[in-house]
Amino acid sequence: MPKVKTASTASTAHKSHQSSFFVFTDGKKRVLTPRPKTYTAATATALRHFPHMKGLLTLQTDELDVCAGQFTDISPDIWEMAVETISSVLVKAEPVPDDGEYLNLFPIQKGGKPVIYLFSPQIVDVSVRLTLTREWKLSVIYPVVPAKCVASGGRRFSGTCAPIWMAASRSASPASM
């Protein structure tokens, strides 16, 4: 005689089967996949289904009580605990600059001046020729050695030393040179 499924056994089978599914979305497209066990597997699945996303991927959820209904980044170290209680993630990607684009960055230097270091494992005779644009001037050389002006407009330093360091600073105006 065939076994008859009761409502409770059918419901349990349905829930356990559903728990093996997982939804990835980018806000436009939704993809049903097997539930990824690791964060690495989850990001690989996201990249496979959303190939237009490049750069660093972030997986977010709003399904946990602790998220208070706000999409929250899921860190790799919490993935294995969180993935058992959530059913979907929102996939976000950090934008990657296009080829040919550039960033205007003005880093702040510590000490306020660019410094050129010349290190040698032993004391050596050195000759350094340095040419700066008119907006820059040489402010210090260590150890102190005499500087000679050269015909090309630069300066030349020679001596026996190790190490040498030089600092240059921006002039107030080209006229101050």
PDB file of C-alpha atoms in Angstrom:
ATOM      1  CA  MET A   1       0.000   0.000   0.000  1.00  0.00           C
ATOM      2  CA  PRO A   2       1.441   3.438  -0.914  1.00  0.00           C
ATOM      3  CA  LYS A   3       2.437   5.817   1.798  1.00  0.00           C
ATOM      4  CA  VAL A   4       0.197   8.848   2.131  1.00  0.00           C
ATOM      5  CA  LYS A   5       1.826  12.209   2.730  1.00  0.00           C
ATOM      6  CA  THR A   6       0.188  14.234   5.408  1.00  0.00           C
ATOM      7  CA  ALA A   7       0.072  18.035   5.328  1.00  0.00           C
ATOM      8  CA  SER A   8       2.809  18.317   7.976  1.00  0.00           C
ATOM      9  CA  THR A   9       5.293  16.057   6.138  1.00  0.00           C
ATOM     10  CA  ALA A  10       4.620  17.818   2.824  1.00  0.00           C
ATOM     11  CA  SER A  11       5.114  21.185   4.506  1.00  0.00           C
ATOM     12  CA  THR A  12       8.415  20.062   6.099  1.00  0.00           C
ATOM     13  CA  ALA A  13       9.700  18.716   2.786  1.00  0.00           C
ATOM     14  CA  HIS A  14       8.695  21.963   1.057  1.00  0.00           C
ATOM     15  CA  LYS A  15      10.507  24.105   3.671  1.00  0.00           C
ATOM     16  CA  SER A  16      13.712  22.041   3.582  1.00  0.00           C
ATOM     17  CA  HIS A  17      13.708  22.133  -0.222  1.00  0.00           C
ATOM     18  CA  GLN A  18      13.139  25.906  -0.184  1.00  0.00           C
ATOM     19  CA  SER A  19      16.003  26.449   2.272  1.00  0.00           C
ATOM     20  CA  SER A  20      18.455  25.161  -0.342  1.00  0.00           C
ATOM     21  CA  PHE A  21      17.542  28.088  -2.656  1.00  0.00           C
ATOM     22  CA  PHE A  22      18.919  31.596  -2.495  1.00  0.00           C
ATOM     23  CA  VAL A  23      18.157  34.836  -4.382  1.00  0.00           C
ATOM     24  CA  PHE A  24      20.754  37.317  -5.638  1.00  0.00           C
ATOM     25  CA  THR A  25      19.592  40.713  -6.910  1.00  0.00           C
ATOM     26  CA  ASP A  26      21.291  43.827  -8.224  1.00  0.00           C
ATOM     27  CA  GLY A  27      18.118  45.874  -7.848  1.00  0.00           C
ATOM     28  CA  LYS A  28      16.992  45.181 -11.424  1.00  0.00           C
ATOM     29  CA  LYS A  29      17.436  41.453 -11.953  1.00  0.00           C
ATOM     30  CA  ARG A  30      16.722  38.600  -9.514  1.00  0.00           C
ATOM     31  CA  VAL A  31      18.440  35.213  -9.826  1.00  0.00           C
ATOM     32  CA  LEU A  32      17.497  32.029  -7.947  1.00  0.00           C
ATOM     33  CA  THR A  33      20.577  29.929  -7.111  1.00  0.00           C
ATOM     34  CA  PRO A  34      21.630  27.154  -4.758  1.00  0.00           C
ATOM     35  CA  ARG A  35      22.412  28.566  -1.292  1.00  0.00           C
ATOM     36  CA  PRO A  36      26.163  29.370  -1.183  1.00  0.00           C
ATOM     37  CA  LYS A  37      27.904  27.994   1.895  1.00  0.00           C
ATOM     38  CA  THR A  38      30.859  30.427   1.901  1.00  0.00           C
ATOM     39  CA  TYR A  39      31.313  34.137   1.216  1.00  0.00           C
ATOM     40  CA  THR A  40      33.770  33.321  -1.572  1.00  0.00           C
ATOM     41  CA  ALA A  41      31.191  31.061  -3.224  1.00  0.00           C
ATOM     42  CA  ALA A  42      28.562  33.805  -2.847  1.00  0.00           C
ATOM     43  CA  THR A  43      30.708  36.467  -4.525  1.00  0.00           C
ATOM     44  CA  ALA A  44      31.674  34.025  -7.298  1.00  0.00           C
ATOM     45  CA  THR A  45      27.973  33.279  -7.885  1.00  0.00           C
ATOM     46  CA  ALA A  46      27.174  36.999  -7.942  1.00  0.00           C
ATOM     47  CA  LEU A  47      29.928  37.676 -10.497  1.00  0.00           C
ATOM     48  CA  ARG A  48      28.724  34.801 -12.674  1.00  0.00           C
ATOM     49  CA  HIS A  49      25.130  36.078 -12.754  1.00  0.00           C
ATOM     50  CA  PHE A  50      25.951  39.809 -12.856  1.00  0.00           C
ATOM     51  CA  PRO A  51      29.007  39.974 -15.170  1.00  0.00           C
ATOM     52  CA  HIS A  52      28.527  43.720 -15.701  1.00  0.00           C
ATOM     53  CA  MET A  53      29.608  44.287 -12.083  1.00  0.00           C
ATOM     54  CA  LYS A  54      33.317  44.905 -11.803  1.00  0.00           C
ATOM     55  CA  GLY A  55      35.472  45.878  -8.876  1.00  0.00           C
ATOM     56  CA  LEU A  56      34.952  45.025  -5.232  1.00  0.00           C
ATOM     57  CA  LEU A  57      31.579  43.355  -4.577  1.00  0.00           C
ATOM     58  CA  THR A  58      29.556  43.927  -1.432  1.00  0.00           C
ATOM     59  CA  LEU A  59      26.673  41.686  -0.366  1.00  0.00           C
ATOM     60  CA  GLN A  60      23.908  43.352   1.664  1.00  0.00           C
ATOM     61  CA  THR A  61      20.793  42.202   3.500  1.00  0.00           C
ATOM     62  CA  ASP A  62      17.899  43.833   5.323  1.00  0.00           C
ATOM     63  CA  GLU A  63      16.362  40.544   6.485  1.00  0.00           C
ATOM     64  CA  LEU A  64      18.041  40.228   9.894  1.00  0.00           C
ATOM     65  CA  ASP A  65      16.437  41.881  12.933  1.00  0.00           C
ATOM     66  CA  VAL A  66      19.727  43.586  13.767  1.00  0.00           C
ATOM     67  CA  CYS A  67      19.607  45.385  10.362  1.00  0.00           C
ATOM     68  CA  ALA A  68      16.418  47.234  11.404  1.00  0.00           C
ATOM     69  CA  GLY A  69      15.083  47.114   7.845  1.00  0.00           C
ATOM     70  CA  GLN A  70      18.161  48.879   6.407  1.00  0.00           C
ATOM     71  CA  PHE A  71      20.411  47.238   3.830  1.00  0.00           C
ATOM     72  CA  THR A  72      23.600  46.330   5.690  1.00  0.00           C
ATOM     73  CA  ASP A  73      26.903  44.960   4.369  1.00  0.00           C
ATOM     74  CA  ILE A  74      27.552  41.320   5.234  1.00  0.00           C
ATOM     75  CA  SER A  75      31.187  40.748   6.184  1.00  0.00           C
ATOM     76  CA  PRO A  76      32.926  37.518   5.128  1.00  0.00           C
ATOM     77  CA  ASP A  77      33.427  36.447   8.762  1.00  0.00           C
ATOM     78  CA  ILE A  78      29.667  36.489   9.521  1.00  0.00           C
ATOM     79  CA  TRP A  79      28.489  34.939   6.224  1.00  0.00           C
ATOM     80  CA  GLU A  80      28.211  31.320   7.413  1.00  0.00           C
ATOM     81  CA  MET A  81      25.962  32.323  10.339  1.00  0.00           C
ATOM     82  CA  ALA A  82      23.871  34.818   8.375  1.00  0.00           C
ATOM     83  CA  VAL A  83      23.305  32.727   5.247  1.00  0.00           C
ATOM     84  CA  GLU A  84      21.212  30.185   7.165  1.00  0.00           C
ATOM     85  CA  THR A  85      18.665  32.818   8.223  1.00  0.00           C
ATOM     86  CA  ILE A  86      18.399  34.998   5.105  1.00  0.00           C
ATOM     87  CA  SER A  87      16.903  34.179   1.724  1.00  0.00           C
ATOM     88  CA  SER A  88      18.416  36.877  -0.490  1.00  0.00           C
ATOM     89  CA  VAL A  89      21.151  39.476  -0.847  1.00  0.00           C
ATOM     90  CA  LEU A  90      21.516  42.733  -2.723  1.00  0.00           C
ATOM     91  CA  VAL A  91      24.750  42.762  -4.728  1.00  0.00           C
ATOM     92  CA  LYS A  92      26.587  46.100  -4.934  1.00  0.00           C
ATOM     93  CA  ALA A  93      29.867  46.872  -6.703  1.00  0.00           C
ATOM     94  CA  GLU A  94      32.376  49.631  -6.132  1.00  0.00           C
ATOM     95  CA  PRO A  95      32.745  51.470  -9.435  1.00  0.00           C
ATOM     96  CA  VAL A  96      35.985  50.948 -11.339  1.00  0.00           C
ATOM     97  CA  PRO A  97      37.334  53.940 -13.288  1.00  0.00           C
ATOM     98  CA  ASP A  98      37.322  53.541 -17.078  1.00  0.00           C
ATOM     99  CA  ASP A  99      40.599  53.340 -18.975  1.00  0.00           C
ATOM    100  CA  GLY A 100      42.016  56.783 -19.556  1.00  0.00           C
ATOM    101  CA  GLU A 101      40.318  58.347 -16.541  1.00  0.00           C
ATOM    102  CA  TYR A 102      42.482  59.962 -13.917  1.00  0.00           C
ATOM    103  CA  LEU A 103      42.077  61.048 -10.343  1.00  0.00           C
ATOM    104  CA  ASN A 104      43.068  64.462  -9.077  1.00  0.00           C
ATOM    105  CA  LEU A 105      44.699  63.653  -5.778  1.00  0.00           C
ATOM    106  CA  PHE A 106      46.778  66.038  -3.764  1.00  0.00           C
ATOM    107  CA  PRO A 107      48.354  63.977  -1.014  1.00  0.00           C
ATOM    108  CA  ILE A 108      49.548  65.864   2.019  1.00  0.00           C
ATOM    109  CA  GLN A 109      53.193  65.177   2.675  1.00  0.00           C
ATOM    110  CA  LYS A 110      54.414  64.735   6.194  1.00  0.00           C
ATOM    111  CA  GLY A 111      57.055  67.311   6.912  1.00  0.00           C
ATOM    112  CA  GLY A 112      55.693  69.488   4.154  1.00  0.00           C
ATOM    113  CA  LYS A 113      58.557  68.972   1.691  1.00  0.00           C
ATOM    114  CA  PRO A 114      59.507  66.315  -0.806  1.00  0.00           C
ATOM    115  CA  VAL A 115      62.682  64.576   0.300  1.00  0.00           C
ATOM    116  CA  ILE A 116      65.144  62.674  -1.871  1.00  0.00           C
ATOM    117  CA  TYR A 117      67.076  59.942  -0.034  1.00  0.00           C
ATOM    118  CA  LEU A 118      70.186  58.290  -1.445  1.00  0.00           C
ATOM    119  CA  PHE A 119      71.250  55.330   0.674  1.00  0.00           C
ATOM    120  CA  SER A 120      74.325  53.209   0.171  1.00  0.00           C
ATOM    121  CA  PRO A 121      75.361  50.221   2.308  1.00  0.00           C
ATOM    122  CA  GLN A 122      78.826  51.748   2.565  1.00  0.00           C
ATOM    123  CA  ILE A 123      80.442  55.159   2.321  1.00  0.00           C
ATOM    124  CA  VAL A 124      80.965  56.102  -1.319  1.00  0.00           C
ATOM    125  CA  ASP A 125      82.083  59.065  -3.396  1.00  0.00           C
ATOM    126  CA  VAL A 126      78.975  60.500  -4.986  1.00  0.00           C
ATOM    127  CA  SER A 127      78.174  63.193  -7.460  1.00  0.00           C
ATOM    128  CA  VAL A 128      74.554  64.323  -7.689  1.00  0.00           C
ATOM    129  CA  ARG A 129      73.214  66.738 -10.269  1.00  0.00           C
ATOM    130  CA  LEU A 130      69.764  68.102  -9.547  1.00  0.00           C
ATOM    131  CA  THR A 131      67.696  70.434 -11.686  1.00  0.00           C
ATOM    132  CA  LEU A 132      64.445  71.837 -10.326  1.00  0.00           C
ATOM    133  CA  THR A 133      61.806  73.873 -12.110  1.00  0.00           C
ATOM    134  CA  ARG A 134      61.676  77.575 -11.288  1.00  0.00           C
ATOM    135  CA  GLU A 135      58.778  77.010  -8.869  1.00  0.00           C
ATOM    136  CA  TRP A 136      60.966  74.825  -6.640  1.00  0.00           C
ATOM    137  CA  LYS A 137      64.142  75.524  -4.702  1.00  0.00           C
ATOM    138  CA  LEU A 138      66.547  73.309  -2.818  1.00  0.00           C
ATOM    139  CA  SER A 139      66.139  74.018   0.883  1.00  0.00           C
ATOM    140  CA  VAL A 140      68.587  71.661   2.604  1.00  0.00           C
ATOM    141  CA  ILE A 141      71.240  69.015   1.964  1.00  0.00           C
ATOM    142  CA  TYR A 142      72.603  66.672   4.598  1.00  0.00           C
ATOM    143  CA  PRO A 143      75.420  66.140   5.200  1.00  0.00           C
ATOM    144  CA  VAL A 144      76.322  69.717   4.353  1.00  0.00           C
ATOM    145  CA  VAL A 145      78.335  69.836   1.130  1.00  0.00           C
ATOM    146  CA  PRO A 146      79.006  72.803  -1.125  1.00  0.00           C
ATOM    147  CA  ALA A 147      76.709  73.170  -4.123  1.00  0.00           C
ATOM    148  CA  LYS A 148      77.992  74.323  -7.489  1.00  0.00           C
ATOM    149  CA  CYS A 149      75.741  75.855 -10.121  1.00  0.00           C
ATOM    150  CA  VAL A 150      76.024  74.174 -13.518  1.00  0.00           C
ATOM    151  CA  ALA A 151      75.486  75.724 -16.945  1.00  0.00           C
ATOM    152  CA  SER A 152      72.212  73.852 -17.503  1.00  0.00           C
ATOM    153  CA  GLY A 153      70.659  75.715 -14.576  1.00  0.00           C
ATOM    154  CA  GLY A 154      70.880  72.890 -12.063  1.00  0.00           C
ATOM    155  CA  ARG A 155      73.140  72.374  -9.077  1.00  0.00           C
ATOM    156  CA  ARG A 156      75.828  69.788  -8.516  1.00  0.00           C
ATOM    157  CA  PHE A 157      76.846  68.251  -5.211  1.00  0.00           C
ATOM    158  CA  SER A 158      79.866  66.038  -4.643  1.00  0.00           C
ATOM    159  CA  GLY A 159      81.439  64.477  -1.639  1.00  0.00           C
ATOM    160  CA  THR A 160      82.059  61.343   0.353  1.00  0.00           C
ATOM    161  CA  CYS A 161      79.040  60.376   2.353  1.00  0.00           C
ATOM    162  CA  ALA A 162      76.347  57.839   3.124  1.00  0.00           C
ATOM    163  CA  PRO A 163      73.497  58.490   3.283  1.00  0.00           C
ATOM    164  CA  ILE A 164      72.569  61.765   1.574  1.00  0.00           C
ATOM    165  CA  TRP A 165      69.210  63.418   1.851  1.00  0.00           C
ATOM    166  CA  MET A 166      67.865  66.519   0.187  1.00  0.00           C
ATOM    167  CA  ALA A 167      64.647  68.430   0.694  1.00  0.00           C
ATOM    168  CA  ALA A 168      63.060  70.723  -1.856  1.00  0.00           C
ATOM    169  CA  SER A 169      60.324  73.238  -1.231  1.00  0.00           C
ATOM    170  CA  ARG A 170      57.977  75.161  -3.466  1.00  0.00           C
ATOM    171  CA  SER A 171      58.919  78.803  -3.886  1.00  0.00           C
ATOM    172  CA  ALA A 172      56.388  81.533  -3.191  1.00  0.00           C
ATOM    173  CA  SER A 173      56.645  82.618  -6.828  1.00  0.00           C
ATOM    174  CA  PRO A 174      59.004  82.005  -9.753  1.00  0.00           C
ATOM    175  CA  ALA A 175      60.307  85.554  -9.322  1.00  0.00           C
ATOM    176  CA  SER A 176      61.693  84.692  -5.875  1.00  0.00           C
ATOM    177  CA  MET A 177      64.311  82.381  -7.398  1.00  0.00           C
TER     178      MET A 177
END
